[in-house]
Short mmCIF file of C-alpha atoms in Angstrom, two decimals:
data_model
loop_
_atom_site.label_atom_id
_atom_site.label_comp_id
_atom_site.label_asym_id
_atom_site.label_seq_id
_atom_site.Cartn_x
_atom_site.Cartn_y
_atom_site.Cartn_z
CA UNK A 1 -19.01 11.30 8.38
CA UNK A 2 -21.44 8.59 7.13
CA UNK A 3 -22.72 7.04 4.16
CA UNK A 4 -25.06 9.51 2.47
CA UNK A 5 -25.16 8.30 -1.10
CA UNK A 6 -26.69 5.51 -2.91
CA UNK A 7 -26.04 1.93 -1.54
CA UNK A 8 -23.00 0.28 -3.36
CA UNK A 9 -25.20 -2.35 -5.32
CA UNK A 10 -27.17 0.76 -6.77
CA UNK A 11 -23.91 2.63 -7.46
CA UNK A 12 -22.42 -0.23 -9.22
CA UNK A 13 -25.21 0.14 -11.93
CA UNK A 14 -25.66 3.78 -11.69
CA UNK A 15 -25.33 5.37 -15.33
CA UNK A 16 -27.59 8.46 -15.52
CA UNK A 17 -28.37 9.75 -19.17
CA UNK A 18 -25.84 12.38 -20.24
CA UNK A 19 -27.10 15.78 -21.35
CA UNK A 20 -24.29 16.92 -23.69
CA UNK A 21 -24.21 20.15 -25.62
CA UNK A 22 -24.87 19.86 -29.36
CA UNK A 23 -21.62 21.58 -29.98
CA UNK A 24 -19.42 19.72 -27.54
CA UNK A 25 -17.10 18.21 -30.18
CA UNK A 26 -16.81 21.51 -31.96
CA UNK A 27 -16.12 23.55 -29.00
CA UNK A 28 -13.43 21.29 -27.83
CA UNK A 29 -11.76 20.84 -31.29
CA UNK A 30 -11.74 24.46 -32.00
CA UNK A 31 -10.34 25.37 -28.55
CA UNK A 32 -7.36 22.93 -29.01
CA UNK A 33 -6.86 23.98 -32.40
CA UNK A 34 -6.51 27.73 -31.34
CA UNK A 35 -4.19 26.59 -28.48
CA UNK A 36 -1.92 24.75 -30.94
CA UNK A 37 -1.48 27.77 -33.15
CA UNK A 38 1.09 28.71 -30.29
CA UNK A 39 4.22 26.42 -30.60
CA UNK A 40 4.36 24.31 -27.37
CA UNK A 41 8.00 25.57 -26.81
CA UNK A 42 8.70 23.28 -23.91
CA UNK A 43 12.05 24.33 -21.97
CA UNK A 44 13.49 21.87 -19.45
CA UNK A 45 15.82 23.83 -17.08
CA UNK A 46 17.85 21.45 -14.79
CA UNK A 47 17.28 22.24 -10.91
CA UNK A 48 19.96 21.44 -8.35
CA UNK A 49 17.75 19.97 -5.81
CA UNK A 50 20.46 18.12 -3.76
CA UNK A 51 18.97 14.63 -4.80
CA UNK A 52 21.38 11.91 -6.03
CA UNK A 53 18.99 9.31 -7.54
CA UNK A 54 16.90 11.61 -9.56
CA UNK A 55 17.01 14.61 -11.81
CA UNK A 56 14.79 17.44 -11.62
CA UNK A 57 14.00 19.91 -14.43
CA UNK A 58 11.91 23.13 -14.12
CA UNK A 59 9.57 23.08 -17.07
CA UNK A 60 7.76 25.97 -19.03
CA UNK A 61 5.47 25.30 -21.78
CA UNK A 62 2.62 27.01 -23.87
CA UNK A 63 -0.80 26.45 -22.57
CA UNK A 64 -4.25 28.00 -23.30
CA UNK A 65 -4.07 31.43 -25.22
CA UNK A 66 -0.21 31.21 -25.61
CA UNK A 67 0.22 31.71 -21.92
CA UNK A 68 3.07 30.07 -20.11
CA UNK A 69 2.52 27.24 -17.73
CA UNK A 70 5.06 25.76 -15.27
CA UNK A 71 5.74 22.10 -14.26
CA UNK A 72 8.32 19.77 -13.02
CA UNK A 73 10.01 16.71 -14.79
CA UNK A 74 11.50 14.24 -12.36
CA UNK A 75 13.08 11.14 -13.68
CA UNK A 76 15.70 8.50 -12.51
CA UNK A 77 19.35 9.85 -12.74
CA UNK A 78 20.42 6.75 -14.30
CA UNK A 79 17.91 7.03 -17.34
CA UNK A 80 19.75 6.64 -20.84
CA UNK A 81 16.78 5.72 -23.04
CA UNK A 82 13.10 6.96 -23.20
CA UNK A 83 11.07 6.16 -20.19
CA UNK A 84 7.32 5.79 -19.57
CA UNK A 85 5.84 8.92 -18.25
CA UNK A 86 3.32 9.63 -15.45
CA UNK A 87 1.72 12.95 -16.03
CA UNK A 88 0.31 14.19 -12.77
CA UNK A 89 -2.59 16.89 -12.43
CA UNK A 90 -2.96 18.43 -9.02
CA UNK A 91 -5.97 18.42 -6.58
CA UNK A 92 -7.94 21.73 -5.92
CA UNK A 93 -6.28 24.70 -4.65
CA UNK A 94 -2.70 23.33 -5.06
CA UNK A 95 0.01 23.93 -7.39
CA UNK A 96 2.91 21.84 -8.56
CA UNK A 97 4.41 22.19 -5.15
CA UNK A 98 8.28 21.22 -4.68
CA UNK A 99 10.31 18.47 -6.32
CA UNK A 100 11.02 16.74 -3.05
CA UNK A 101 7.15 16.08 -2.68
CA UNK A 102 7.03 14.08 -5.90
CA UNK A 103 9.50 11.24 -5.53
CA UNK A 104 7.29 8.00 -5.95
CA UNK A 105 7.09 7.62 -9.53
CA UNK A 106 10.80 8.50 -10.64
CA UNK A 107 11.74 6.06 -7.76
CA UNK A 108 9.71 3.41 -9.56
CA UNK A 109 11.54 3.97 -12.76
CA UNK A 110 9.29 6.42 -14.57
CA UNK A 111 9.48 9.84 -15.88
CA UNK A 112 7.20 12.08 -13.94
CA UNK A 113 5.75 15.29 -15.11
CA UNK A 114 3.91 17.35 -12.68
CA UNK A 115 1.74 20.20 -14.20
CA UNK A 116 1.33 23.39 -12.34
CA UNK A 117 -2.43 24.53 -12.05
CA UNK A 118 -2.87 28.10 -13.22
CA UNK A 119 -4.01 30.46 -10.56
CA UNK A 120 -4.00 27.98 -7.96
CA UNK A 121 -1.43 26.98 -5.50
CA UNK A 122 -2.41 29.43 -2.72
CA UNK A 123 -3.33 26.72 0.05
CA UNK A 124 -1.97 23.41 0.60
CA UNK A 125 0.93 23.21 -2.28
CA UNK A 126 2.57 26.01 -3.95
CA UNK A 127 2.11 27.01 -7.49
CA UNK A 128 3.75 29.43 -10.00
CA UNK A 129 1.49 29.70 -12.90
CA UNK A 130 -0.90 33.01 -13.31
CA UNK A 131 -4.35 32.63 -14.46
CA UNK A 132 -5.05 34.12 -18.01
CA UNK A 133 -1.86 35.75 -18.31
CA UNK A 134 -2.95 38.64 -16.27
CA UNK A 135 -0.45 41.04 -14.44
CA UNK A 136 -0.48 40.19 -10.79
CA UNK A 137 -2.73 37.20 -11.34
CA UNK A 138 -0.28 34.75 -9.46
CA UNK A 139 -1.38 31.99 -7.10
CA UNK A 140 -4.46 32.50 -5.19
CA UNK A 141 -6.77 30.95 -2.71
CA UNK A 142 -9.79 29.14 -3.89
CA UNK A 143 -12.33 29.24 -5.32
CA UNK A 144 -12.27 28.88 -8.94
CA UNK A 145 -15.55 27.04 -9.83
CA UNK A 146 -17.43 30.12 -11.02
CA UNK A 147 -14.58 32.08 -12.51
CA UNK A 148 -16.09 33.05 -15.99
CA UNK A 149 -18.88 30.41 -15.40
CA UNK A 150 -21.60 32.44 -17.52
CA UNK A 151 -20.04 31.50 -20.67
CA UNK A 152 -18.16 28.41 -22.00
CA UNK A 153 -15.54 30.65 -23.74
CA UNK A 154 -14.83 32.49 -20.60
CA UNK A 155 -14.87 29.52 -17.94
CA UNK A 156 -11.78 28.93 -15.91
CA UNK A 157 -11.93 25.03 -16.71
CA UNK A 158 -11.74 25.76 -20.44
CA UNK A 159 -8.22 27.24 -19.90
CA UNK A 160 -7.15 24.48 -17.37
CA UNK A 161 -8.17 21.63 -19.52
CA UNK A 162 -6.49 23.01 -22.44
CA UNK A 163 -3.45 23.45 -20.28
CA UNK A 164 -3.62 19.64 -19.41
CA UNK A 165 -3.80 18.62 -22.96
CA UNK A 166 -0.76 21.02 -23.65
CA UNK A 167 1.14 19.28 -20.89
CA UNK A 168 1.05 15.95 -22.75
CA UNK A 169 2.38 17.54 -25.59
CA UNK A 170 5.22 19.28 -23.59
CA UNK A 171 6.22 15.97 -21.76
CA UNK A 172 6.30 14.21 -25.22
CA UNK A 173 8.80 16.81 -26.32
CA UNK A 174 11.52 15.60 -23.94
CA UNK A 175 14.08 13.19 -25.45
CA UNK A 176 13.81 10.83 -22.33
CA UNK A 177 10.19 10.51 -22.52
CA UNK A 178 8.66 7.58 -24.54
CA UNK A 179 5.42 9.39 -26.34
CA UNK A 180 3.84 6.01 -26.74
CA UNK A 181 3.71 5.31 -23.15
CA UNK A 182 1.99 8.23 -21.30
CA UNK A 183 -0.27 7.83 -18.29
CA UNK A 184 -2.11 10.62 -17.12
CA UNK A 185 -3.11 10.69 -13.30
CA UNK A 186 -4.39 12.75 -10.33
CA UNK A 187 -6.55 12.66 -7.38
CA UNK A 188 -9.89 14.85 -6.96
CA UNK A 189 -9.36 17.82 -9.27
CA UNK A 190 -6.37 15.99 -10.80
CA UNK A 191 -8.56 13.02 -11.44
CA UNK A 192 -11.09 15.12 -13.28
CA UNK A 193 -8.20 16.74 -15.48
CA UNK A 194 -6.78 13.17 -16.17
CA UNK A 195 -10.29 11.97 -17.38
CA UNK A 196 -10.87 15.15 -19.51
CA UNK A 197 -7.48 14.53 -21.19
CA UNK A 198 -8.36 11.00 -21.70
CA UNK A 199 -11.26 12.08 -23.43
CA UNK A 200 -9.26 14.56 -25.76
CA UNK A 201 -6.12 12.82 -26.37
CA UNK A 202 -6.81 9.55 -28.03
CA UNK A 203 -3.44 7.74 -27.89
CA UNK A 204 -2.75 7.52 -24.06
CA UNK A 205 -1.35 4.53 -22.42
CA UNK A 206 -3.57 4.73 -19.44
CA UNK A 207 -5.57 6.70 -16.97
CA UNK A 208 -5.63 6.94 -13.03
CA UNK A 209 -8.27 8.83 -11.75
CA UNK A 210 -8.60 8.88 -7.76
CA UNK A 211 -11.99 9.99 -6.32
CA UNK A 212 -12.21 12.22 -9.38
CA UNK A 213 -13.70 15.79 -9.13
CA UNK A 214 -15.97 17.43 -12.09
CA UNK A 215 -17.96 14.34 -12.63
CA UNK A 216 -21.87 14.56 -12.96
CA UNK A 217 -21.52 18.04 -11.51
CA UNK A 218 -25.15 18.96 -11.31
CA UNK A 219 -25.99 16.02 -9.18
CA UNK A 220 -22.94 16.97 -6.88
CA UNK A 221 -24.33 20.37 -6.24
CA UNK A 222 -27.67 18.93 -5.18
CA UNK A 223 -26.54 16.28 -2.83
CA UNK A 224 -23.38 17.80 -1.15
CA UNK A 225 -22.85 20.94 0.97
CA UNK A 226 -19.08 20.55 0.79
CA UNK A 227 -16.58 22.66 -0.99
CA UNK A 228 -15.75 23.10 -3.98
CA UNK A 229 -19.03 22.03 -5.30
CA UNK A 230 -20.96 24.49 -2.79
CA UNK A 231 -19.21 27.35 -4.65
CA UNK A 232 -21.62 26.63 -7.52
CA UNK A 233 -24.69 26.17 -5.24
CA UNK A 234 -23.78 29.32 -3.54
CA UNK A 235 -23.36 31.32 -6.84
CA UNK A 236 -26.77 29.91 -8.03
CA UNK A 237 -28.27 30.82 -4.74
CA UNK A 238 -27.35 34.50 -5.53
CA UNK A 239 -27.77 34.46 -9.28
CA UNK A 240 -31.16 32.83 -9.40
CA UNK A 241 -32.08 33.90 -12.67
CA UNK A 242 -29.01 32.38 -14.20
CA UNK A 243 -29.03 28.74 -12.82
CA UNK A 244 -29.60 27.45 -16.32
CA UNK A 245 -27.00 29.55 -17.81
CA UNK A 246 -24.32 28.15 -15.15
CA UNK A 247 -25.22 24.63 -16.02
CA UNK A 248 -25.13 25.09 -19.73
CA UNK A 249 -21.46 26.12 -19.37
CA UNK A 250 -20.54 23.36 -16.79
CA UNK A 251 -21.98 20.81 -19.34
CA UNK A 252 -18.97 21.58 -21.41
CA UNK A 253 -16.46 20.47 -18.80
CA UNK A 254 -18.56 17.60 -17.06
CA UNK A 255 -16.51 14.49 -17.00
CA UNK A 256 -19.24 12.10 -18.14
CA UNK A 257 -18.89 13.44 -21.51
CA UNK A 258 -15.16 12.84 -21.65
CA UNK A 259 -15.45 9.50 -20.12
CA UNK A 260 -17.89 8.54 -22.97
CA UNK A 261 -14.98 9.19 -25.46
CA UNK A 262 -12.07 7.82 -23.46
CA UNK A 263 -10.60 4.57 -24.76
CA UNK A 264 -7.12 4.14 -22.71
CA UNK A 265 -7.40 1.56 -19.86
CA UNK A 266 -8.34 3.36 -16.62
CA UNK A 267 -8.18 2.78 -12.98
CA UNK A 268 -10.55 4.60 -10.86
CA UNK A 269 -10.90 4.86 -6.94
CA UNK A 270 -13.95 5.73 -5.09
CA UNK A 271 -14.61 6.42 -1.36
CA UNK A 272 -18.21 5.77 -0.05
CA UNK A 273 -18.08 8.37 2.56
CA UNK A 274 -16.73 11.02 0.32
CA UNK A 275 -18.86 14.07 0.55
CA UNK A 276 -16.52 16.12 -1.56
CA UNK A 277 -16.78 14.04 -4.60
CA UNK A 278 -19.80 11.91 -3.88
CA UNK A 279 -19.58 8.37 -4.94
CA UNK A 280 -22.68 8.48 -7.32
CA UNK A 281 -20.75 11.03 -9.35
CA UNK A 282 -17.78 8.81 -9.58
CA UNK A 283 -19.63 5.92 -10.49
CA UNK A 284 -21.56 7.87 -13.12
CA UNK A 285 -18.24 8.64 -14.75
CA UNK A 286 -16.92 5.16 -14.38
CA UNK A 287 -20.17 3.65 -15.75
CA UNK A 288 -19.86 5.83 -18.78
CA UNK A 289 -16.16 5.09 -19.43
CA UNK A 290 -15.84 3.24 -22.66
CA UNK A 291 -12.23 1.90 -22.34
CA UNK A 292 -11.10 -0.95 -20.32
CA UNK A 293 -11.61 -0.08 -16.83
CA UNK A 294 -11.47 -1.06 -13.19
CA UNK A 295 -12.49 0.67 -9.95
CA UNK A 296 -11.15 0.18 -6.44
CA UNK A 297 -13.71 0.89 -3.48
CA UNK A 298 -12.95 2.28 -0.16
CA UNK A 299 -16.29 1.86 1.95
CA UNK A 300 -15.22 3.78 4.95
CA UNK A 301 -12.99 6.55 3.72
CA UNK A 302 -13.96 9.99 2.95
CA UNK A 303 -12.00 12.34 0.37
CA UNK A 304 -8.67 10.90 1.21
CA UNK A 305 -9.61 7.82 -0.63
CA UNK A 306 -7.45 4.92 -0.60
CA UNK A 307 -4.47 6.95 0.45
CA UNK A 308 -1.04 5.07 0.40
CA UNK A 309 -3.04 1.67 0.61
CA UNK A 310 -3.97 2.47 -2.98
CA UNK A 311 -0.34 3.20 -4.13
CA UNK A 312 0.31 -0.52 -4.97
CA UNK A 313 -2.71 -0.63 -7.13
CA UNK A 314 -1.75 2.39 -9.16
CA UNK A 315 1.95 1.02 -9.33
CA UNK A 316 0.64 -2.21 -10.69
CA UNK A 317 -1.81 -0.67 -13.14
CA UNK A 318 0.79 1.77 -14.49
CA UNK A 319 3.23 -0.98 -15.07
CA UNK A 320 0.83 -3.07 -16.83
CA UNK A 321 -0.32 -0.11 -19.02
CA UNK A 322 3.32 0.97 -20.15
CA UNK A 323 4.93 -2.46 -20.50
CA UNK A 324 6.18 -3.42 -24.00
#
């Protein structure tokens, strides 16, 4: 692995023009209005996880199309009043995993809501939510990048972004979650989801986006041979006459357009040897982000980014974003 993208001094000023669909606002407004016709109906079922200092709830709520989405809510056992909440979205291919894998934020005194990822959870982290409510459409192995990509209405990420917004509404429905102190967070695909939610939900306390995916998508397909972006390139290699159609759909989920609407304080991270989420795509998003923002740079790392070394920065950022 080596540096393959722009040098850091160019990345810091890299702010490409956004090519936003004319009906972008209408598309997402109507998508969310349609989703909200279905009551959120969030349920929180206690789980006996064998843990002493935290309480675990198995969460189910209504996402896109009235379909039921799973999650975990993990919180300190001693909590007696509403807590700030970190809502975590999961990286590509993974699901909500097991509760024992998610103890950091509750240990730091927060409620922690982990949203399952529809249709995913068949690789590195288990999932439980089917895609599109179809019988037998449980967790599966990637890829997902071209599922329904020939039209915005049918595209997979329309469904997943809607779930992510509804996940905020589900977390806010719990009596021990402070609805005014919500931070959305994630790495890679999870970071992309957090940024999309930040552009669609106006009253968040903060955003943590580590090496975020789904930013400046067309450039990513042109400069990296790594998956998942290569799924798009391979599809276009086959569907030669539909390339414009593909990128017209992808424009509705490109993180640049959400970053340009997001006003909550944000903490980004970027790795300069990341060939999965190339640095220029992360900086393009960061430089378009309109709210208060900071970025941590890890020069000699790939897609693992800052790893555990980044955790103190995230803890400090969330503490500042949610303090009263």
